[in-house]
Amino acid sequence: MVQFNEIRGFLFDLNGILTDSWIYHSQAWKQIADKLNIKWTPQLEEEIKGRSRLDTLDIILSSMGYKDKYTKAEKIQLAQEKNNVYQTLIDKMSPADRLPGIMQFLEQLTSQGYRMAIASASENAPKEIEKLQLTNYFPNIVDITKIEHNKPAPDVYLKAAEMLGLTANQCVGIDDGEVGIESINQAGAISIGIGDLQVLKAADINFASTKDLTLANIQHNWNDHHA
Ligand code: B16
Ligand code: MG
């Protein structure tokens, strides 16, 4: 098992880790579900967290047995509609939307020479990083449109490590979605889950909040976990 001092890079999910735009994704999807007369439930909401746009639409449609009711072109149109709503909602995003503890953590990582990249399923990641004014920390953002298999497949985390010139086992991945943790684990990086321990129980290390993200906490839990 890799030691903490062999780690060179940190791979970040975006929504739920650097900022909480999940509420906007959820609002935008609910508008589409309402339009299609699909019932919006907390379970449905949990299931779509962290998934790509078209995978999300398929899950929403399947919840009512509608998966084959729409053509590919109609699905692309619906996904585009959702994205238009979403983009309007995030237009006002600013540095005030960074999650607690994130700036201190990014500073700590930078000062200690760790490499950092974004491994988000969102096509809007570059826009959000810019609005959050985090561009200096993240010149490396995986272009999800060029990734063949979405989370829970390992591709996006493997690509993020590669962009840093590292192998996945030299990296830690941080994600708030069940599919994201699966993606990190399959890539062979060490996974940190932020949020509900029950949902994220497959993570190597769990924290309740982004406030807990410090190198000391990670190292402490590492030793516990791999003791
Ligand atoms: P978009 P993450 C994910 O971002 C969101 O959690 C998920 O809800 C969204 O459907 C997905 O991005 C795609 O986003 O529609 O903007 O391309 O958590 O992987 O940073
Ligand atoms: Mg997320």
GROMACS .gro file of C-alpha atoms and ligand atoms in nm:
model
  248
    1MET     CA    1   0.000   0.000   0.000
    2VAL     CA    2   0.130   0.342  -0.096
    3GLN     CA    3   0.269   0.558   0.186
    4PHE     CA    4   0.155   0.915   0.249
    5ASN     CA    5   0.505   1.048   0.172
    6GLU     CA    6   0.490   0.891  -0.176
    7ILE     CA    7   0.193   1.112  -0.271
    8ARG     CA    8   0.272   1.388  -0.521
    9GLY     CA    9  -0.068   1.505  -0.647
   10PHE     CA   10  -0.425   1.586  -0.547
   11LEU     CA   11  -0.715   1.534  -0.789
   12PHE     CA   12  -1.028   1.736  -0.712
   13ASP     CA   13  -1.389   1.682  -0.800
   14LEU     CA   14  -1.554   2.024  -0.838
   15ASN     CA   15  -1.922   2.028  -0.740
   16GLY     CA   16  -1.950   1.940  -0.374
   17ILE     CA   17  -1.576   1.984  -0.310
   18LEU     CA   18  -1.462   2.328  -0.427
   19THR     CA   19  -1.811   2.478  -0.450
   20ASP     CA   20  -2.166   2.372  -0.396
   21SER     CA   21  -2.332   2.411  -0.731
   22TRP     CA   22  -2.519   2.086  -0.671
   23ILE     CA   23  -2.824   2.284  -0.562
   24TYR     CA   24  -2.827   2.454  -0.906
   25HIS     CA   25  -2.785   2.124  -1.093
   26SER     CA   26  -3.072   1.985  -0.891
   27GLN     CA   27  -3.297   2.290  -0.951
   28ALA     CA   28  -3.229   2.280  -1.325
   29TRP     CA   29  -3.298   1.905  -1.351
   30LYS     CA   30  -3.618   1.942  -1.148
   31GLN     CA   31  -3.745   2.192  -1.406
   32ILE     CA   32  -3.691   1.932  -1.680
   33ALA     CA   33  -3.852   1.655  -1.471
   34ASP     CA   34  -4.155   1.878  -1.400
   35LYS     CA   35  -4.193   1.953  -1.769
   36LEU     CA   36  -4.193   1.578  -1.847
   37ASN     CA   37  -4.431   1.499  -1.555
   38ILE     CA   38  -4.165   1.297  -1.376
   39LYS     CA   39  -4.187   1.283  -0.998
   40TRP     CA   40  -3.887   1.440  -0.822
   41THR     CA   41  -3.778   1.237  -0.516
   42PRO     CA   42  -3.484   1.254  -0.271
   43GLN     CA   43  -3.371   0.907  -0.391
   44LEU     CA   44  -3.364   1.024  -0.751
   45GLU     CA   45  -3.162   1.327  -0.645
   46GLU     CA   46  -2.905   1.111  -0.463
   47GLU     CA   47  -2.874   0.875  -0.757
   48ILE     CA   48  -2.786   1.144  -1.011
   49LYS     CA   49  -2.525   1.324  -0.799
   50GLY     CA   50  -2.190   1.345  -0.980
   51ARG     CA   51  -2.307   1.171  -1.297
   52SER     CA   52  -2.261   1.314  -1.645
   53ARG     CA   53  -2.539   1.515  -1.808
   54LEU     CA   54  -2.670   1.245  -2.042
   55ASP     CA   55  -2.633   0.965  -1.782
   56THR     CA   56  -2.835   1.184  -1.545
   57LEU     CA   57  -3.111   1.236  -1.801
   58ASP     CA   58  -3.131   0.858  -1.862
   59ILE     CA   59  -3.170   0.792  -1.489
   60ILE     CA   60  -3.444   1.056  -1.458
   61LEU     CA   61  -3.632   0.913  -1.758
   62SER     CA   62  -3.585   0.553  -1.638
   63SER     CA   63  -3.742   0.638  -1.301
   64MET     CA   64  -4.076   0.654  -1.488
   65GLY     CA   65  -3.997   0.385  -1.744
   66TYR     CA   66  -3.945   0.656  -2.009
   67LYS     CA   67  -3.590   0.562  -2.114
   68ASP     CA   68  -3.691   0.460  -2.468
   69LYS     CA   69  -3.965   0.719  -2.510
   70TYR     CA   70  -3.730   0.984  -2.653
   71THR     CA   71  -3.493   0.977  -2.950
   72LYS     CA   72  -3.123   1.053  -2.906
   73ALA     CA   73  -3.179   1.396  -3.065
   74GLU     CA   74  -3.465   1.472  -2.823
   75LYS     CA   75  -3.248   1.368  -2.529
   76ILE     CA   76  -2.966   1.595  -2.644
   77GLN     CA   77  -3.220   1.878  -2.672
   78LEU     CA   78  -3.351   1.814  -2.317
   79ALA     CA   79  -2.995   1.801  -2.179
   80GLN     CA   80  -2.919   2.129  -2.357
   81GLU     CA   81  -3.229   2.287  -2.202
   82LYS     CA   82  -3.112   2.180  -1.857
   83ASN     CA   83  -2.770   2.327  -1.925
   84ASN     CA   84  -2.920   2.660  -2.034
   85VAL     CA   85  -3.110   2.683  -1.705
   86TYR     CA   86  -2.798   2.579  -1.513
   87GLN     CA   87  -2.575   2.835  -1.682
   88THR     CA   88  -2.819   3.114  -1.595
   89LEU     CA   89  -2.824   2.996  -1.233
   90ILE     CA   90  -2.442   2.993  -1.202
   91ASP     CA   91  -2.390   3.326  -1.373
   92LYS     CA   92  -2.369   3.493  -1.035
   93MET     CA   93  -2.112   3.247  -0.896
   94SER     CA   94  -1.816   3.423  -0.726
   95PRO     CA   95  -1.527   3.351  -0.483
   96ALA     CA   96  -1.788   3.377  -0.203
   97ASP     CA   97  -1.916   3.038  -0.328
   98ARG     CA   98  -1.594   2.853  -0.243
   99LEU     CA   99  -1.665   2.589   0.020
  100PRO     CA  100  -1.523   2.639   0.373
  101GLY     CA  101  -1.157   2.544   0.427
  102ILE     CA  102  -1.084   2.510   0.056
  103MET     CA  103  -0.859   2.815   0.019
  104GLN     CA  104  -0.645   2.719   0.319
  105PHE     CA  105  -0.612   2.366   0.184
  106LEU     CA  106  -0.516   2.479  -0.168
  107GLU     CA  107  -0.258   2.717  -0.019
  108GLN     CA  108  -0.116   2.441   0.198
  109LEU     CA  109  -0.085   2.205  -0.099
  110THR     CA  110   0.074   2.473  -0.316
  111SER     CA  111   0.328   2.575  -0.053
  112GLN     CA  112   0.432   2.211  -0.010
  113GLY     CA  113   0.477   2.157  -0.383
  114TYR     CA  114   0.190   1.916  -0.452
  115ARG     CA  115   0.048   1.912  -0.807
  116MET     CA  116  -0.327   1.965  -0.847
  117ALA     CA  117  -0.587   1.894  -1.115
  118ILE     CA  118  -0.964   1.900  -1.161
  119ALA     CA  119  -1.140   1.566  -1.228
  120SER     CA  120  -1.501   1.683  -1.261
  121ALA     CA  121  -1.781   1.530  -1.467
  122SER     CA  122  -1.899   1.881  -1.550
  123GLU     CA  123  -1.854   2.037  -1.892
  124ASN     CA  124  -1.897   2.368  -1.710
  125ALA     CA  125  -1.587   2.310  -1.493
  126PRO     CA  126  -1.361   2.567  -1.670
  127LYS     CA  127  -1.632   2.836  -1.640
  128GLU     CA  128  -1.692   2.759  -1.270
  129ILE     CA  129  -1.318   2.759  -1.187
  130GLU     CA  130  -1.292   3.099  -1.353
  131LYS     CA  131  -1.594   3.238  -1.165
  132LEU     CA  132  -1.453   3.104  -0.836
  133GLN     CA  133  -1.120   3.273  -0.929
  134LEU     CA  134  -0.924   2.953  -0.879
  135THR     CA  135  -0.762   2.949  -1.224
  136ASN     CA  136  -0.412   3.000  -1.076
  137TYR     CA  137  -0.440   2.678  -0.878
  138PHE     CA  138  -0.589   2.476  -1.161
  139PRO     CA  139  -0.426   2.514  -1.500
  140ASN     CA  140  -0.504   2.142  -1.531
  141ILE     CA  141  -0.874   2.063  -1.583
  142VAL     CA  142  -0.972   1.736  -1.751
  143ASP     CA  143  -1.178   1.805  -2.065
  144ILE     CA  144  -1.469   1.573  -1.990
  145THR     CA  145  -1.598   1.595  -2.348
  146LYS     CA  146  -1.290   1.394  -2.451
  147ILE     CA  147  -1.341   1.122  -2.188
  148GLU     CA  148  -1.508   0.809  -2.318
  149HIS     CA  149  -1.645   0.657  -1.997
  150ASN     CA  150  -1.798   0.875  -1.727
  151LYS     CA  151  -1.777   0.826  -1.349
  152PRO     CA  152  -1.797   0.558  -1.200
  153ALA     CA  153  -1.542   0.448  -1.467
  154PRO     CA  154  -1.184   0.545  -1.369
  155ASP     CA  155  -1.108   0.743  -1.689
  156VAL     CA  156  -1.147   1.099  -1.558
  157TYR     CA  157  -0.923   1.040  -1.252
  158LEU     CA  158  -0.666   0.851  -1.464
  159LYS     CA  159  -0.656   1.142  -1.708
  160ALA     CA  160  -0.619   1.396  -1.426
  161ALA     CA  161  -0.315   1.208  -1.289
  162GLU     CA  162  -0.168   1.183  -1.638
  163MET     CA  163  -0.207   1.560  -1.690
  164LEU     CA  164   0.012   1.607  -1.382
  165GLY     CA  165   0.275   1.365  -1.514
  166LEU     CA  166   0.193   1.122  -1.232
  167THR     CA  167   0.052   0.772  -1.198
  168ALA     CA  168  -0.280   0.742  -1.014
  169ASN     CA  169  -0.117   0.567  -0.718
  170GLN     CA  170   0.093   0.880  -0.657
  171CYS     CA  171  -0.231   1.076  -0.615
  172VAL     CA  172  -0.517   1.136  -0.375
  173GLY     CA  173  -0.865   1.192  -0.524
  174ILE     CA  174  -1.132   1.391  -0.339
  175ASP     CA  175  -1.502   1.352  -0.429
  176ASP     CA  176  -1.848   1.390  -0.273
  177GLY     CA  177  -2.035   1.143  -0.497
  178GLU     CA  178  -2.066   0.766  -0.467
  179VAL     CA  179  -1.981   0.729  -0.838
  180GLY     CA  180  -1.682   0.961  -0.789
  181ILE     CA  181  -1.535   0.747  -0.508
  182GLU     CA  182  -1.579   0.439  -0.724
  183SER     CA  183  -1.399   0.616  -1.007
  184ILE     CA  184  -1.103   0.709  -0.779
  185ASN     CA  185  -1.082   0.357  -0.637
  186GLN     CA  186  -1.088   0.198  -0.980
  187ALA     CA  187  -0.817   0.437  -1.098
  188GLY     CA  188  -0.596   0.317  -0.812
  189ALA     CA  189  -0.561   0.650  -0.630
  190ILE     CA  190  -0.631   0.697  -0.258
  191SER     CA  191  -0.990   0.817  -0.216
  192ILE     CA  192  -1.120   1.081   0.024
  193GLY     CA  193  -1.500   1.105   0.052
  194ILE     CA  194  -1.655   1.430   0.174
  195GLY     CA  195  -2.008   1.394   0.309
  196ASP     CA  196  -2.236   1.114   0.424
  197LEU     CA  197  -2.027   0.822   0.553
  198GLN     CA  198  -2.300   0.571   0.464
  199VAL     CA  199  -2.315   0.680   0.101
  200LEU     CA  200  -1.935   0.716   0.071
  201LYS     CA  201  -1.834   0.411   0.272
  202ALA     CA  202  -1.612   0.281  -0.012
  203ALA     CA  203  -1.370   0.575   0.038
  204ASP     CA  204  -1.027   0.509   0.196
  205ILE     CA  205  -1.069   0.817   0.417
  206ASN     CA  206  -1.392   1.002   0.508
  207PHE     CA  207  -1.450   1.355   0.629
  208ALA     CA  208  -1.782   1.518   0.708
  209SER     CA  209  -1.692   1.856   0.557
  210THR     CA  210  -1.440   2.037   0.337
  211LYS     CA  211  -1.340   2.218   0.660
  212ASP     CA  212  -1.165   1.896   0.764
  213LEU     CA  213  -0.934   1.899   0.461
  214THR     CA  214  -0.583   1.959   0.597
  215LEU     CA  215  -0.264   1.762   0.530
  216ALA     CA  216  -0.237   1.683   0.903
  217ASN     CA  217  -0.589   1.534   0.912
  218ILE     CA  218  -0.525   1.333   0.598
  219GLN     CA  219  -0.195   1.198   0.728
  220HIS     CA  220  -0.352   1.114   1.062
  221ASN     CA  221  -0.636   0.919   0.903
  222TRP     CA  222  -0.397   0.755   0.659
  223ASN     CA  223  -0.202   0.603   0.940
  224ASP     CA  224  -0.526   0.486   1.107
  225HIS     CA  225  -0.660   0.340   0.787
  226HIS     CA  226  -0.349   0.157   0.676
  227ALA     CA  227  -0.221   0.060   1.022
  228B16     P1  228  -2.264   1.951  -1.653
  228B16     P2  229  -1.871   1.702  -1.036
  228B16     C1  230  -2.093   1.693  -1.181
  228B16     O1  231  -1.985   1.766  -1.133
  228B16     C2  232  -2.218   1.723  -1.098
  228B16     O2  233  -2.201   1.676  -0.966
  228B16     C3  234  -2.337   1.656  -1.161
  228B16     O3  235  -2.453   1.681  -1.088
  228B16     C4  236  -2.351   1.704  -1.305
  228B16     O4  237  -2.460   1.637  -1.369
  228B16     C5  238  -2.222   1.674  -1.381
  228B16     O5  239  -2.115   1.737  -1.315
  228B16     C6  240  -2.227   1.722  -1.525
  228B16     O6  241  -2.231   1.861  -1.524
  228B16     O7  242  -2.406   1.928  -1.686
  228B16     O8  243  -2.231   2.089  -1.603
  228B16     O9  244  -2.170   1.905  -1.763
  228B16    O10  245  -1.936   1.670  -0.906
  228B16    O11  246  -1.816   1.579  -1.110
  228B16    O12  247  -1.772   1.814  -1.027
  229MG      MG  248  -1.922   1.618  -0.693
   0.00000   0.00000   0.00000
